[in-house]
Structure formats: C-alpha cells, structure tokens
XYZ file of C-alpha atoms in Angstrom:
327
model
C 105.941 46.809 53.546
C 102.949 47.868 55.965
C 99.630 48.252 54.733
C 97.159 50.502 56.138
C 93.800 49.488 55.945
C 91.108 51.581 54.884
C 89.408 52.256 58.463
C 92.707 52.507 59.608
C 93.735 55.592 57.469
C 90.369 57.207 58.022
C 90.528 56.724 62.278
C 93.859 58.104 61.829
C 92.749 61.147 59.707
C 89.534 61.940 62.134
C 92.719 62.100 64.630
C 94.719 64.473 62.392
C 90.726 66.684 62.553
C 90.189 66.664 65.718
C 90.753 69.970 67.506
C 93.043 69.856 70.245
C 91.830 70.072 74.140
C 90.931 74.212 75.090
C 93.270 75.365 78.242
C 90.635 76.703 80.381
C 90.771 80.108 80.476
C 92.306 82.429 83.899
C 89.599 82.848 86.487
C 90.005 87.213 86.655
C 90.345 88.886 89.449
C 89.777 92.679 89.522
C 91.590 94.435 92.327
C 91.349 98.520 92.038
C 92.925 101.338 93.440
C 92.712 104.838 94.612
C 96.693 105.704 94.606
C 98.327 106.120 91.430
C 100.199 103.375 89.634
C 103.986 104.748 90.879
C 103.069 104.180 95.022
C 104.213 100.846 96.663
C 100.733 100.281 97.091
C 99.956 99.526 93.978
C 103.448 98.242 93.279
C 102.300 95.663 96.345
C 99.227 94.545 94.174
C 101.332 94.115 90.671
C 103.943 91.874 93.221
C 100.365 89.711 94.504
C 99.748 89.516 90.738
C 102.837 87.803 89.798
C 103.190 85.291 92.798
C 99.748 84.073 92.007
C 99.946 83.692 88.677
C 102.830 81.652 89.249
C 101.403 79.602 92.195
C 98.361 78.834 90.789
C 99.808 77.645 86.990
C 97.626 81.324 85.755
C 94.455 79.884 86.851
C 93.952 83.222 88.754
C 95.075 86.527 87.025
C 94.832 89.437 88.901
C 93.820 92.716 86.844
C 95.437 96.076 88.746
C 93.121 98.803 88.335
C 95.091 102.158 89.796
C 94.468 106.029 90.079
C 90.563 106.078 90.640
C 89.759 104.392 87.660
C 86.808 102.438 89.137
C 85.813 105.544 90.940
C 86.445 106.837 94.322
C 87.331 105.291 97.279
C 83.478 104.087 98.434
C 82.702 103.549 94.996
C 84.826 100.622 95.405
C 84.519 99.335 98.715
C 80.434 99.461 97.431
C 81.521 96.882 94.549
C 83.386 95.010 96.565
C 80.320 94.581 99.004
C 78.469 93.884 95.785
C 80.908 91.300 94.448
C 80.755 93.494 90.886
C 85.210 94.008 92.201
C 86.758 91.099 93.733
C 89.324 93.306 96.031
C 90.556 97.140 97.226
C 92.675 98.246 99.579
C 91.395 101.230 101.694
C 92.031 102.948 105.229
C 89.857 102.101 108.321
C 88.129 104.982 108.663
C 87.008 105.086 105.305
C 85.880 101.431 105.566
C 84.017 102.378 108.874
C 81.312 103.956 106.618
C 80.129 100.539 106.187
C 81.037 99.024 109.555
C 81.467 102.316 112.405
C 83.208 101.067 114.722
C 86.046 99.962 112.832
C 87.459 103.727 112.597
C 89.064 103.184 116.088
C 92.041 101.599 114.026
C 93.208 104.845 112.534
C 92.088 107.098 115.478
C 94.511 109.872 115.798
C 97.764 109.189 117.955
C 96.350 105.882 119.092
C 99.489 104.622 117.709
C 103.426 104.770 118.914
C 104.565 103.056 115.559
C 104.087 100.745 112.642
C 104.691 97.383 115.104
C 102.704 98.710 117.317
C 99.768 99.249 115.033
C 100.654 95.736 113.125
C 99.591 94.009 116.740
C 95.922 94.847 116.380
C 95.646 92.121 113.660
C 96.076 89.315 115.949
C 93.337 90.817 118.658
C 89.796 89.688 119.584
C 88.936 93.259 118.697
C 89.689 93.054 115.131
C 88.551 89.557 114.558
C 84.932 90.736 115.905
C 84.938 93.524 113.810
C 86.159 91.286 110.994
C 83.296 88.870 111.539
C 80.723 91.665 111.564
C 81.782 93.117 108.059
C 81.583 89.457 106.821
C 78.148 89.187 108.390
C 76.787 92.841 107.472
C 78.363 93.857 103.948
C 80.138 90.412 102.718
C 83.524 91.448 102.727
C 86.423 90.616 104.707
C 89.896 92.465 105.759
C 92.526 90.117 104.618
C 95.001 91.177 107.149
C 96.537 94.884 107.836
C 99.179 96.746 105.686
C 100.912 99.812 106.816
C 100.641 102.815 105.302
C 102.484 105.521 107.089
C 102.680 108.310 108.849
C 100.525 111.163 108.325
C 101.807 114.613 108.140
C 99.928 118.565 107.412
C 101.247 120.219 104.214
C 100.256 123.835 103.434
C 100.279 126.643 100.301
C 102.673 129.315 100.905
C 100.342 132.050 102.318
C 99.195 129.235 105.598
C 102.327 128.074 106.766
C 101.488 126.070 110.106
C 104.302 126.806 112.444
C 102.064 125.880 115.665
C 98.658 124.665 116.685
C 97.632 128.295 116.423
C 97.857 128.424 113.191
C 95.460 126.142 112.606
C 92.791 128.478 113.368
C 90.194 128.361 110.127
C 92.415 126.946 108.110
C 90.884 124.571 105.268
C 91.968 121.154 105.965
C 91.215 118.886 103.260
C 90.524 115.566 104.756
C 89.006 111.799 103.329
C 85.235 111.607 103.671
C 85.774 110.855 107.968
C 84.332 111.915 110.655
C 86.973 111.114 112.878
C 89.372 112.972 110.819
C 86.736 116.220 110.547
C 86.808 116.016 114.791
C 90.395 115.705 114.710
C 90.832 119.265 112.164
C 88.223 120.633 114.267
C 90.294 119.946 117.538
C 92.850 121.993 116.617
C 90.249 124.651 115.578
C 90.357 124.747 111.782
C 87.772 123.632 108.990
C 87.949 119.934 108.077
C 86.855 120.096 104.137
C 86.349 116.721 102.464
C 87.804 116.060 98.859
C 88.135 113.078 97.335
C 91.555 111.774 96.692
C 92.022 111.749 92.675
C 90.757 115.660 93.082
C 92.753 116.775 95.558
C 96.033 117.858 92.967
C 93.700 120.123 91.576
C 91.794 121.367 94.589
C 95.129 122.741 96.232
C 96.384 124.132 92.577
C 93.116 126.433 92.979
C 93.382 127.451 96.374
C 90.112 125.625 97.327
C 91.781 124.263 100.218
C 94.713 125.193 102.127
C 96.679 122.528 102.972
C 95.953 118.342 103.289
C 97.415 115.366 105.143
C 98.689 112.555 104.379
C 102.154 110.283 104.736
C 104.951 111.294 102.977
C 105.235 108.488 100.182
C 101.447 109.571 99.201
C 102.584 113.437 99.248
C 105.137 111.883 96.549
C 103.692 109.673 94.440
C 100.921 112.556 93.777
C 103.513 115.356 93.361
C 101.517 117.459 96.040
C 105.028 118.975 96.917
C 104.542 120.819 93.133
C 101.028 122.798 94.892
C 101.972 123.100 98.454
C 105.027 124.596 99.600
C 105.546 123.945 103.351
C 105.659 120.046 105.070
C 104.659 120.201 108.288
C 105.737 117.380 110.680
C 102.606 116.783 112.793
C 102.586 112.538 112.208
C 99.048 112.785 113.801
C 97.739 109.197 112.777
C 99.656 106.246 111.558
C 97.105 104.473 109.192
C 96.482 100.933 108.461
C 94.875 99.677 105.405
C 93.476 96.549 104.748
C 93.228 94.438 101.254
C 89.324 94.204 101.383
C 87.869 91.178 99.252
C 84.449 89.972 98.373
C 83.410 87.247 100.762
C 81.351 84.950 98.296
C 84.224 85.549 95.930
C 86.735 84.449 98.381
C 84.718 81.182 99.333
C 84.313 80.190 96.339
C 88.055 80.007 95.897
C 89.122 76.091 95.634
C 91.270 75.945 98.515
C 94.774 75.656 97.331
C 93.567 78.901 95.604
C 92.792 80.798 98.554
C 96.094 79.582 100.056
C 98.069 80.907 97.273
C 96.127 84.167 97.570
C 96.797 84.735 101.342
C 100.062 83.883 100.846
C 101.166 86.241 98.169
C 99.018 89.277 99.921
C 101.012 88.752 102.867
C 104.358 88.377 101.061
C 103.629 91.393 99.047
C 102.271 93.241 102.146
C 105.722 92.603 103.924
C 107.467 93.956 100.992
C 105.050 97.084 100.855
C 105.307 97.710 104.429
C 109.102 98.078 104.960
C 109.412 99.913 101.504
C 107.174 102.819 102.540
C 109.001 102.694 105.720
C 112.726 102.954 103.594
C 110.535 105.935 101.909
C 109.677 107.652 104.727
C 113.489 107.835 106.007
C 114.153 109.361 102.854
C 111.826 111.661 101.708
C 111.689 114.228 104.168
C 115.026 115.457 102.513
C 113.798 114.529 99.071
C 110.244 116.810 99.844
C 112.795 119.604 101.084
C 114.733 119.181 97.911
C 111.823 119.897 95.788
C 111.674 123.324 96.855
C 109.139 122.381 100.519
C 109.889 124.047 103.750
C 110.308 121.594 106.320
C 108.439 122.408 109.778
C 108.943 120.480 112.670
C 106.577 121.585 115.311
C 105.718 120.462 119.182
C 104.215 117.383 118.537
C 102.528 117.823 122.263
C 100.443 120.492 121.504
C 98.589 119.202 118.386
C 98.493 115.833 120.207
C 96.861 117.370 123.318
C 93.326 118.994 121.947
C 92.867 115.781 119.652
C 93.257 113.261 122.811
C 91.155 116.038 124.932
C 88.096 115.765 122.978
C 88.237 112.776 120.277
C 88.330 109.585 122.196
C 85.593 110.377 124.647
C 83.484 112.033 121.249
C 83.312 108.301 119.427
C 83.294 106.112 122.867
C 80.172 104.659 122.422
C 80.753 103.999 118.853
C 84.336 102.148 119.604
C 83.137 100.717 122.635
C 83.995 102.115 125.893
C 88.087 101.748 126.558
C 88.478 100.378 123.360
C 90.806 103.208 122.142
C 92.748 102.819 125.462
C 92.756 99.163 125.461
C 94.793 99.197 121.605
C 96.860 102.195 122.937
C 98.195 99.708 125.866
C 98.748 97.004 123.400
C-alpha cells in the first residue's frame, strides 16, 4: 500500500487549485461596410473572416460591419486613417478625397473590361500612389477588387433613351467630382447622396435616376423605385480593401501573410461572382418589372472623353489617363 506523505497530498491539492492557463483572447479586427449584408462584397469580407480565423488558430477575428453602420463612406475611410477601424473597402474616387490623384482609376471609360482594369495593380502608377496614401493618411490599398459595371437607372416620368435626354436631369452620384464632370458632360445635374439614403431619395422623387453596376442596383432593391435600366456601362470601378497602416505593421508576420492571402482569395471569389451576376441580372432587373434600354454607347462616351480627361490632367498627371487606357 502507498502512502502519501503529508506535503505530498498538500503539493498535490495546490495542483488540484490552481487555475488553469487563460487562452489569450482573438486580436479584433473591425472591417465595415457601405453595401448591405446580401452583396458579394460583403459576402467577400465574411469569406476573409473565415480563412483567417482558420489560418491563424482565431488569433485574428474579423468583425463585418455592413449597410452604413459605422457611417458613410468617408466616415470610414476617416477611421481607417485614424486607426479607430482596422479596414473598408471603397471606390477610387471616393478614396481620392484623401489622396486626388488616385480618382484616375475609376475615370469614366478609361476601361475596356475587368482584366483590363485588374492590370493597373501591378503598375508604377499605382504603387506611387500607394506609397503616398501610406505616407500622407496611413493607410494602404491592399490590392484591387472589381466591382462592375456601371449603368443609369431612371423613375418612370425620365426615361433616358439617348444622350439628349440627359438634359437637367438629376443624377444622383457618390460625393465625386469626377463623376459630377462626367453628369455634367452629358448636360444634366450631378446631385450627391450618400449611398444608405439613396432608396429613399429616389422613393421621393428627390432625384431622378442614379448609377451604379447591376449587382448594387440588386442587392439595394433600387429596381422597386426606378423603373427603366439604362445600359450606358460608363465606368468600370475598382475598389480597394483599405487598411490602417500602423495596424497592418504591427501584424506579426505570419499574420499579415495569412491576411493577404485570404483578401486575395476572397477577392478572386468576389470578382468572378459579380461578374456571373452581371450575366444574369439584366434579365432578372427586366423581370422585376424594369425596362431595359440599350442606347449608343458612342454618344454618351463622346462628351465625357471630350471634356473630362483634359479637365483633371494636371491632377492625374499629364497622359496618365492615356497611359492606363493603352495598358
């Protein structure tokens, strides 16, 4: 028979006490959005979530923030320049409030496609402008997403059948001055509205008409306020994941790698389902009850390129626009 001596039964019971080891708790990451939680955008984000949960044994956990909840779109680029939100995703022109230049990337028909535009990535030009936001508002593009084509829609007393038509008419259009010069190209009145108010500004007639790509005209159910879809596909936008550069270098490493990674999986997957979208939805837009318009391309195409490009020049850089369109 084994005896236990007393010290031995009381080490034994301070074991039994002791509490066990704390797992250190998920580092958070909050990543918010304008779009609401149903378009591949967001869906992208939820898919980044996952992987890096996963890759990273949940020491990063990425909170999803979607439909304006942090505010509007500058809102949160501002906390993202502030480091109070690790990440956003946002257009280039919007982003060129904080870095001009940068709204050459979604100039009007600079683009002949989604490859096309996906090239830019890997020029000087947008690793300059890259560097600059780093070194002016301490945040960095992590790479370029697509996120389609963009297309006028209009209430049922302004159907746009030509460039004609566009004469007054109430555009609403993000907070960008390249997209007010392109409305005002075509002769009408660019209005700006922010995004999460824009259901309700064409419900009351404040506005005629918007633009945007046709997964974003779905996801927000603008089809249920406007009634004709007009196919203009006057810019092909990028959007970038935007993240907080002291955030981002103070990832350890294997961290950061695991982040890239799963943005760039996740942006893949984003990219060619907004592409199956757009193959689809033109019928599903008409099904809803929208009158489809296809329209000379040409002539909307022709004021914009007569007057835009040589209006932001010095901004861009002279033959900068030129220089992407020959990419």
């Amino acid at each position: 028979m084994t005896r236990m001596t007393r010290r031995a039964v009381l080490g034994a019971s301070a074991a039994l006490a002791a509490p066990l080891p704390l797992r250190a708790q998920p580092r958070a990451i909050r990543w918010g959005e304008l779009l609401p939680a149903n378009h591949p955008q967001v869906q992208m984000v939820e898919r980044i979530a996952r992987e890096v949960r996963e890759k990273t044994a949940g020491r990063l956990e990425i909170q999803s923030f979607p439909g304006g909840q942090l505010g509007s779109g500058r809102d949160m680029m501002e906390a993202v320049s502030t480091g109070a939100l690790q990440f956003t995703t946002d257009g280039a022109g919007a982003l060129a409030a904080f870095l001009p230049p940068l709204s050459v990337i979604e100039a009007p028909y600079l683009w002949r496609d989604a490859a096309h535009m996906a090239k830019v990535a890997a020029t000087p030009i947008f690793a300059r402008l890259n560097e600059q936001l780093v070194a002016r508002r301490g945040m960095r593009m992590i790479g370029i997403t697509y996120y389609g084509k963009r297309h006028l829609t209009s209430s049922a007393a302004k159907p746009v059948r030509a460039v004609g038509d566009m004469a007054g008419f109430r555009l609403r259009v993000p907070p960008v001055d390249v997209f007010r010069a392109m409305v005002e190209a075509w002769g009408g009145r660019p209005t700006p509205i922010a995004f999460p108010e824009l259901y309700l500004a064409l419900a009351q007639g404040a506005v005629d008409g918007q633009e945007n790509p046709l997964p974003t005209i779905h996801s927000a159910k603008l089809f249920e306020v406007q009634k004709h879809l007009v196919l203009t596909g006057h810019i092909i936008t990028p959007r970038m994941p935007i993240v907080n550069e002291a955030f981002w270098r103070s990832l350890a490493s294997p961290d950061r790698d695991a982040l890239e990674a799963a943005i760039a999986s996740a942006a893949q997957w984003q990219d060619a389902e907004l592409a199956r979208q757009e193959g689809e939805l033109v019928a599903t837009l008409k099904a809803a009850g929208m009158e489809v318009i296809e329209v000379d391309v040409a002539s909307f195409r022709a004021p914009v390129l007569a007057k835009v490009p040589a209006q932001f020049a010095d901004r861009w850089g002279q033959g900068t626009f030129d220089t992407l369109a020959a990419l």
